[in-house]
Amino acid sequence: MKIMYSAVQPSGELTIGNYIGAVRNWVRLQNEYDCYYAIADMHAITVRQDPAELRRRTLELAALYIACGLDPAKCALYVQSNVSAHAELCWVLNTLTYVGEASRMTQFKDKSQKHADNINMGLMDYPVLMAADILLYQADFVPVGADQKQHVELARDLAERFNGRYGETFRVPEPLIVKGEARICSLQDPSKKMSKSDENPNASVYLSDDRDTILRKFKRAVTDSDDRIVAAEDKPGITNLLNIYCAFKGCTMSEAEAYFAGMGYGEFKLAVGETVADVLAPIQAEKQRLLSEKDVLAGYLLAGAERAFKASRKTLSKVYRKVGFYRG
Ligand code: ATP
Ligand code: LTN
């Protein structure tokens, strides 16, 4: 079976954009691939985090993933910092990474601007740690958003560089970029993608939002000037709402357009909100149930970390041997 690797930072509440573009795909992929999914807490501390919050969010994220359908018996769901090989391989890869190439990474430049008072080494090392994540598991594919493509390319470069210098060791991974139609846009500015760090709370629908909040956010969503409910380039607001409806209902755009033909915007937005709320309700209930059984949840993460530990040690031992570390 081909190997899939991905990770998410426990750095904020997930939105329905993350759900459609990432989480739901991870769930689908678990049946076709040998999947490793990490909660990247080591990446998260490259920007300041409140320790208690970080711990809480890590566990919440694990519960949420399982509630969304990730089966801990099928995939290895684990917390990155629980498997020490990530930091260890990162060190070796650091010696193959040029300061110039790390400092040219778009995300490093963006985050340096955004967190100008905390441009730490970890921020620059972020993509190298990410390369370590991926290469440790000999991943064939890495499902990520377009913004992470450059990082996966660095992982490919480092794999090739290491293999070239020390002999065949790493599989060179392929990024699996989420397609355009899966892009959910902001409810307040449909030219922007919906993002968990948006400052306007009405722009994003969070997976933790209750039914009333969801309905209210959709009611306030920006629409377009005429009253037709069709997907079109000059109707980004309505197109986004239709997209969300299709993604949550599992129908095609033409089915959705036919269903809403002649309906007013108010009624349409209510229907989209209800569809989203109906899908999220059982997920939220299951997440709460999992969080109320913390021991069970901890058991899943431990089992995931054990699997990850075994796979990662195999690669790390090989790396240590190749670079000439004394093993006794
Ligand atoms: P941030 O606001 O912190 O940048 P984000 O909400 O943009 O976060 P990421 O953590 O960058 O999300 O991405 C996590 C995953 O969710 C990625 O695989 C990305 O492709 C996917 N994703 C994020 N936003 C959307 C969106 N609006 N539509 C579809 N997929 C998305
Ligand atoms: N940087 C990624 C999270 C991440 C990741 C990874 C993704 C950390 N390690 C390894 C894929 C593979 C993000 O912010 N989306």
mmCIF file of C-alpha atoms in Angstrom, residues 1-251:
data_model
loop_
_atom_site.group_PDB
_atom_site.id
_atom_site.type_symbol
_atom_site.label_atom_id
_atom_site.label_comp_id
_atom_site.label_asym_id
_atom_site.label_seq_id
_atom_site.Cartn_x
_atom_site.Cartn_y
_atom_site.Cartn_z
ATOM 1 C CA MET A 1 0.000 0.000 0.000
ATOM 2 C CA LYS A 2 1.224 3.496 -0.821
ATOM 3 C CA ILE A 3 2.027 5.735 2.130
ATOM 4 C CA MET A 4 0.258 9.029 2.847
ATOM 5 C CA TYR A 5 1.507 11.604 5.319
ATOM 6 C CA SER A 6 -0.063 14.813 6.494
ATOM 7 C CA ALA A 7 -0.257 16.956 9.585
ATOM 8 C CA VAL A 8 -2.143 19.901 10.955
ATOM 9 C CA GLN A 9 -1.094 22.439 13.540
ATOM 10 C CA PRO A 10 -3.198 22.709 16.691
ATOM 11 C CA SER A 11 -3.161 26.466 16.268
ATOM 12 C CA GLY A 12 -6.829 27.422 16.026
ATOM 13 C CA GLU A 13 -10.384 26.237 15.564
ATOM 14 C CA LEU A 14 -10.939 24.384 12.285
ATOM 15 C CA THR A 15 -13.326 25.922 9.763
ATOM 16 C CA ILE A 16 -15.667 24.244 7.295
ATOM 17 C CA GLY A 17 -12.959 25.136 4.717
ATOM 18 C CA ASN A 18 -10.469 22.914 6.556
ATOM 19 C CA TYR A 19 -13.153 20.238 6.793
ATOM 20 C CA ILE A 20 -13.972 20.184 3.076
ATOM 21 C CA GLY A 21 -10.430 20.841 1.857
ATOM 22 C CA ALA A 22 -8.485 18.666 4.269
ATOM 23 C CA VAL A 23 -10.150 16.600 6.989
ATOM 24 C CA ARG A 24 -12.778 15.000 4.773
ATOM 25 C CA ASN A 25 -10.123 14.028 2.243
ATOM 26 C CA TRP A 26 -7.975 12.490 4.934
ATOM 27 C CA VAL A 27 -10.948 10.343 5.918
ATOM 28 C CA ARG A 28 -11.434 9.171 2.327
ATOM 29 C CA LEU A 29 -7.750 8.459 1.849
ATOM 30 C CA GLN A 30 -7.477 6.215 4.894
ATOM 31 C CA ASN A 31 -9.132 3.369 2.993
ATOM 32 C CA GLU A 32 -6.747 3.475 0.057
ATOM 33 C CA TYR A 33 -3.418 4.274 1.687
ATOM 34 C CA ASP A 34 -1.313 3.511 4.686
ATOM 35 C CA CYS A 35 -1.892 6.856 6.415
ATOM 36 C CA TYR A 36 0.055 8.744 9.045
ATOM 37 C CA TYR A 37 -1.640 11.864 10.365
ATOM 38 C CA ALA A 38 0.070 14.029 12.934
ATOM 39 C CA ILE A 39 -0.969 16.886 15.135
ATOM 40 C CA ALA A 40 1.994 19.179 14.601
ATOM 41 C CA ASP A 41 2.485 20.691 18.047
ATOM 42 C CA MET A 42 6.225 21.165 17.449
ATOM 43 C CA HIS A 43 5.436 23.325 14.437
ATOM 44 C CA ALA A 44 2.835 25.228 16.434
ATOM 45 C CA ILE A 45 5.355 26.565 18.974
ATOM 46 C CA THR A 46 7.251 28.430 16.239
ATOM 47 C CA VAL A 47 4.774 31.175 17.115
ATOM 48 C CA ARG A 48 3.928 31.897 20.767
ATOM 49 C CA GLN A 49 1.384 29.543 22.286
ATOM 50 C CA ASP A 50 -0.236 29.415 25.669
ATOM 51 C CA PRO A 51 0.882 26.003 27.071
ATOM 52 C CA ALA A 52 -2.467 25.009 28.600
ATOM 53 C CA GLU A 53 -4.294 26.088 25.440
ATOM 54 C CA LEU A 54 -1.890 24.138 23.238
ATOM 55 C CA ARG A 55 -2.455 20.981 25.259
ATOM 56 C CA ARG A 56 -6.229 21.430 25.198
ATOM 57 C CA ARG A 57 -6.313 22.118 21.462
ATOM 58 C CA THR A 58 -4.139 19.092 20.706
ATOM 59 C CA LEU A 59 -6.601 16.780 22.422
ATOM 60 C CA GLU A 60 -9.594 18.586 20.906
ATOM 61 C CA LEU A 61 -8.148 18.230 17.452
ATOM 62 C CA ALA A 62 -7.592 14.514 17.933
ATOM 63 C CA ALA A 63 -11.217 14.136 19.100
ATOM 64 C CA LEU A 64 -12.440 16.192 16.178
ATOM 65 C CA TYR A 65 -10.552 14.132 13.608
ATOM 66 C CA ILE A 66 -11.911 10.902 14.977
ATOM 67 C CA ALA A 67 -15.409 12.424 15.144
ATOM 68 C CA CYS A 68 -15.068 13.404 11.469
ATOM 69 C CA GLY A 69 -14.439 9.766 10.602
ATOM 70 C CA LEU A 70 -10.712 9.136 10.982
ATOM 71 C CA ASP A 71 -10.438 5.604 12.225
ATOM 72 C CA PRO A 72 -7.533 5.206 14.655
ATOM 73 C CA ALA A 73 -7.489 1.501 13.828
ATOM 74 C CA LYS A 74 -6.838 2.278 10.165
ATOM 75 C CA CYS A 75 -4.462 5.212 10.283
ATOM 76 C CA ALA A 76 -1.760 6.256 12.692
ATOM 77 C CA LEU A 77 -3.130 9.388 14.349
ATOM 78 C CA TYR A 78 -0.524 10.776 16.731
ATOM 79 C CA VAL A 79 0.982 13.854 18.319
ATOM 80 C CA GLN A 80 4.228 14.928 16.636
ATOM 81 C CA SER A 81 6.149 15.671 19.864
ATOM 82 C CA ASN A 82 5.392 12.134 21.125
ATOM 83 C CA VAL A 83 7.736 10.704 18.496
ATOM 84 C CA SER A 84 11.266 11.977 19.030
ATOM 85 C CA ALA A 85 12.568 10.948 15.611
ATOM 86 C CA HIS A 86 11.060 14.106 14.096
ATOM 87 C CA ALA A 87 13.445 16.366 15.980
ATOM 88 C CA GLU A 88 16.321 13.961 15.412
ATOM 89 C CA LEU A 89 15.957 13.744 11.649
ATOM 90 C CA CYS A 90 15.362 17.474 11.498
ATOM 91 C CA TRP A 91 18.840 17.996 12.911
ATOM 92 C CA VAL A 92 20.473 15.892 10.218
ATOM 93 C CA LEU A 93 18.436 17.580 7.480
ATOM 94 C CA ASN A 94 19.451 20.974 8.859
ATOM 95 C CA THR A 95 22.994 20.182 7.843
ATOM 96 C CA LEU A 96 21.832 19.727 4.247
ATOM 97 C CA THR A 97 19.668 22.845 4.113
ATOM 98 C CA TYR A 98 21.174 26.132 2.994
ATOM 99 C CA VAL A 99 20.325 29.212 5.013
ATOM 100 C CA GLY A 100 19.563 30.946 1.728
ATOM 101 C CA GLU A 101 16.929 28.480 0.633
ATOM 102 C CA ALA A 102 15.253 28.399 4.068
ATOM 103 C CA SER A 103 15.096 32.181 4.236
ATOM 104 C CA ARG A 104 13.516 32.353 0.764
ATOM 105 C CA MET A 105 10.456 30.315 1.790
ATOM 106 C CA THR A 106 7.257 32.332 1.345
ATOM 107 C CA GLN A 107 5.747 31.269 4.651
ATOM 108 C CA PHE A 108 8.909 32.221 6.546
ATOM 109 C CA LYS A 109 8.828 35.661 4.960
ATOM 110 C CA ASP A 110 5.109 36.094 5.695
ATOM 111 C CA LYS A 111 5.379 34.913 9.273
ATOM 112 C CA SER A 112 8.475 37.019 9.916
ATOM 113 C CA GLN A 113 6.451 40.052 8.954
ATOM 114 C CA LYS A 114 3.442 39.005 10.981
ATOM 115 C CA HIS A 115 5.487 38.095 14.084
ATOM 116 C CA ALA A 116 8.247 40.689 13.711
ATOM 117 C CA ASP A 117 8.973 40.592 17.446
ATOM 118 C CA ASN A 118 9.605 36.842 17.392
ATOM 119 C CA ILE A 119 11.583 35.792 14.313
ATOM 120 C CA ASN A 120 13.060 32.707 15.947
ATOM 121 C CA MET A 121 15.208 29.920 14.484
ATOM 122 C CA GLY A 122 12.235 27.546 14.662
ATOM 123 C CA LEU A 123 10.288 29.736 12.281
ATOM 124 C CA MET A 124 13.043 29.425 9.711
ATOM 125 C CA ASP A 125 13.479 25.740 10.444
ATOM 126 C CA TYR A 126 9.753 25.052 10.070
ATOM 127 C CA PRO A 127 10.007 23.562 6.554
ATOM 128 C CA VAL A 128 12.982 21.397 7.517
ATOM 129 C CA LEU A 129 11.010 19.887 10.402
ATOM 130 C CA MET A 130 8.169 19.361 7.958
ATOM 131 C CA ALA A 131 10.559 17.585 5.577
ATOM 132 C CA ALA A 132 11.653 15.374 8.489
ATOM 133 C CA ASP A 133 7.985 14.534 9.214
ATOM 134 C CA ILE A 134 7.380 13.436 5.660
ATOM 135 C CA LEU A 135 10.656 11.655 4.916
ATOM 136 C CA LEU A 136 10.672 9.633 8.149
ATOM 137 C CA TYR A 137 7.648 7.681 6.960
ATOM 138 C CA GLN A 138 8.870 7.208 3.387
ATOM 139 C CA ALA A 139 5.651 8.880 2.275
ATOM 140 C CA ASP A 140 4.580 8.600 -1.358
ATOM 141 C CA PHE A 141 1.998 11.372 -1.113
ATOM 142 C CA VAL A 142 1.440 14.445 1.024
ATOM 143 C CA PRO A 143 -2.047 15.995 0.849
ATOM 144 C CA VAL A 144 -1.676 19.716 1.576
ATOM 145 C CA GLY A 145 -3.124 23.069 0.643
ATOM 146 C CA ALA A 146 -1.478 25.084 -2.135
ATOM 147 C CA ASP A 147 0.319 27.246 0.448
ATOM 148 C CA GLN A 148 2.317 24.223 1.630
ATOM 149 C CA LYS A 149 3.447 23.101 -1.819
ATOM 150 C CA GLN A 150 6.757 24.941 -1.549
ATOM 151 C CA HIS A 151 7.501 23.089 1.676
ATOM 152 C CA VAL A 152 6.827 19.712 0.108
ATOM 153 C CA GLU A 153 9.138 20.717 -2.721
ATOM 154 C CA LEU A 154 11.864 21.423 -0.185
ATOM 155 C CA ALA A 155 11.254 17.964 1.277
ATOM 156 C CA ARG A 156 11.745 16.513 -2.204
ATOM 157 C CA ASP A 157 14.955 18.498 -2.698
ATOM 158 C CA LEU A 158 16.321 17.389 0.664
ATOM 159 C CA ALA A 159 15.441 13.752 -0.037
ATOM 160 C CA GLU A 160 17.270 13.902 -3.350
ATOM 161 C CA ARG A 161 20.225 15.741 -1.837
ATOM 162 C CA PHE A 162 20.564 13.188 0.955
ATOM 163 C CA ASN A 163 20.181 10.247 -1.436
ATOM 164 C CA GLY A 164 22.762 11.788 -3.753
ATOM 165 C CA ARG A 165 25.284 12.320 -0.985
ATOM 166 C CA TYR A 166 24.803 9.207 1.154
ATOM 167 C CA GLY A 167 23.070 6.699 -1.117
ATOM 168 C CA GLU A 168 19.411 5.764 -1.620
ATOM 169 C CA THR A 169 17.617 6.324 1.722
ATOM 170 C CA PHE A 170 14.468 8.382 1.284
ATOM 171 C CA ARG A 171 11.504 8.026 -1.001
ATOM 172 C CA VAL A 172 10.892 11.319 -2.841
ATOM 173 C CA PRO A 173 7.332 12.395 -1.916
ATOM 174 C CA GLU A 174 4.703 13.913 -4.215
ATOM 175 C CA PRO A 175 2.448 16.737 -3.025
ATOM 176 C CA LEU A 176 -1.273 16.087 -3.430
ATOM 177 C CA ILE A 177 -2.775 19.536 -3.814
ATOM 178 C CA VAL A 178 -6.409 20.063 -2.983
ATOM 179 C CA LYS A 179 -8.312 21.048 -6.144
ATOM 180 C CA GLY A 180 -9.922 24.417 -6.771
ATOM 181 C CA GLU A 181 -13.531 23.338 -6.395
ATOM 182 C CA ALA A 182 -12.823 22.294 -2.814
ATOM 183 C CA ARG A 183 -11.873 25.869 -1.956
ATOM 184 C CA ILE A 184 -14.365 27.429 0.418
ATOM 185 C CA CYS A 185 -14.306 31.216 0.554
ATOM 186 C CA SER A 186 -14.935 33.734 3.304
ATOM 187 C CA LEU A 187 -18.603 34.512 3.926
ATOM 188 C CA GLN A 188 -17.747 38.199 4.228
ATOM 189 C CA ASP A 189 -15.317 38.504 1.312
ATOM 190 C CA PRO A 190 -15.751 35.703 -1.224
ATOM 191 C CA SER A 191 -12.577 36.714 -3.053
ATOM 192 C CA LYS A 192 -10.574 35.396 -0.072
ATOM 193 C CA LYS A 193 -10.376 31.818 1.154
ATOM 194 C CA MET A 194 -12.091 31.026 4.427
ATOM 195 C CA SER A 195 -9.360 30.900 7.032
ATOM 196 C CA LYS A 196 -9.225 29.892 10.686
ATOM 197 C CA SER A 197 -7.202 32.979 11.552
ATOM 198 C CA ASP A 198 -9.596 35.496 9.973
ATOM 199 C CA GLU A 199 -10.149 38.397 12.332
ATOM 200 C CA ASN A 200 -13.795 38.786 11.388
ATOM 201 C CA PRO A 201 -15.679 36.017 13.229
ATOM 202 C CA ASN A 202 -18.534 36.205 10.705
ATOM 203 C CA ALA A 203 -16.210 35.348 7.822
ATOM 204 C CA SER A 204 -15.589 31.754 8.882
ATOM 205 C CA VAL A 205 -17.865 28.974 10.060
ATOM 206 C CA TYR A 206 -16.083 26.904 12.693
ATOM 207 C CA LEU A 207 -16.679 23.215 13.205
ATOM 208 C CA SER A 208 -17.459 24.065 16.829
ATOM 209 C CA ASP A 209 -20.157 26.658 16.002
ATOM 210 C CA ASP A 210 -23.613 25.788 17.297
ATOM 211 C CA ARG A 211 -26.669 25.705 15.059
ATOM 212 C CA ASP A 212 -27.818 29.275 15.832
ATOM 213 C CA THR A 213 -24.364 30.688 15.190
ATOM 214 C CA ILE A 214 -24.124 28.824 11.891
ATOM 215 C CA LEU A 215 -27.548 30.052 10.738
ATOM 216 C CA ARG A 216 -26.705 33.610 11.775
ATOM 217 C CA LYS A 217 -23.376 33.594 9.905
ATOM 218 C CA PHE A 218 -25.026 32.334 6.733
ATOM 219 C CA LYS A 219 -27.811 34.886 7.090
ATOM 220 C CA ARG A 220 -25.174 37.635 7.152
ATOM 221 C CA ALA A 221 -23.142 36.182 4.292
ATOM 222 C CA VAL A 222 -22.548 38.655 1.483
ATOM 223 C CA THR A 223 -24.445 37.907 -1.716
ATOM 224 C CA ASP A 224 -24.537 39.591 -5.105
ATOM 225 C CA SER A 225 -26.652 42.319 -6.636
ATOM 226 C CA ASP A 226 -29.323 40.436 -8.614
ATOM 227 C CA ASP A 227 -31.515 37.672 -7.204
ATOM 228 C CA ARG A 228 -30.545 34.656 -9.310
ATOM 229 C CA ILE A 229 -29.149 31.616 -7.547
ATOM 230 C CA VAL A 230 -26.590 30.399 -10.067
ATOM 231 C CA ALA A 231 -22.842 29.845 -10.034
ATOM 232 C CA ALA A 232 -21.070 32.458 -12.153
ATOM 233 C CA GLU A 233 -17.785 34.299 -12.171
ATOM 234 C CA ASP A 234 -19.440 37.649 -11.509
ATOM 235 C CA LYS A 235 -21.409 36.158 -8.589
ATOM 236 C CA PRO A 236 -18.698 35.065 -6.150
ATOM 237 C CA GLY A 237 -20.909 35.272 -3.039
ATOM 238 C CA ILE A 238 -23.688 33.064 -4.397
ATOM 239 C CA THR A 239 -21.193 30.732 -6.064
ATOM 240 C CA ASN A 240 -19.423 30.220 -2.739
ATOM 241 C CA LEU A 241 -22.698 29.470 -0.942
ATOM 242 C CA LEU A 242 -23.710 27.024 -3.676
ATOM 243 C CA ASN A 243 -20.282 25.414 -3.426
ATOM 244 C CA ILE A 244 -20.678 24.976 0.306
ATOM 245 C CA TYR A 245 -24.145 23.519 -0.205
ATOM 246 C CA CYS A 246 -22.870 21.015 -2.794
ATOM 247 C CA ALA A 247 -19.926 20.013 -0.621
ATOM 248 C CA PHE A 248 -22.149 19.359 2.396
ATOM 249 C CA LYS A 249 -25.094 17.876 0.530
ATOM 250 C CA GLY A 250 -22.975 15.752 -1.787
ATOM 251 C CA CYS A 251 -24.756 16.998 -4.905
#
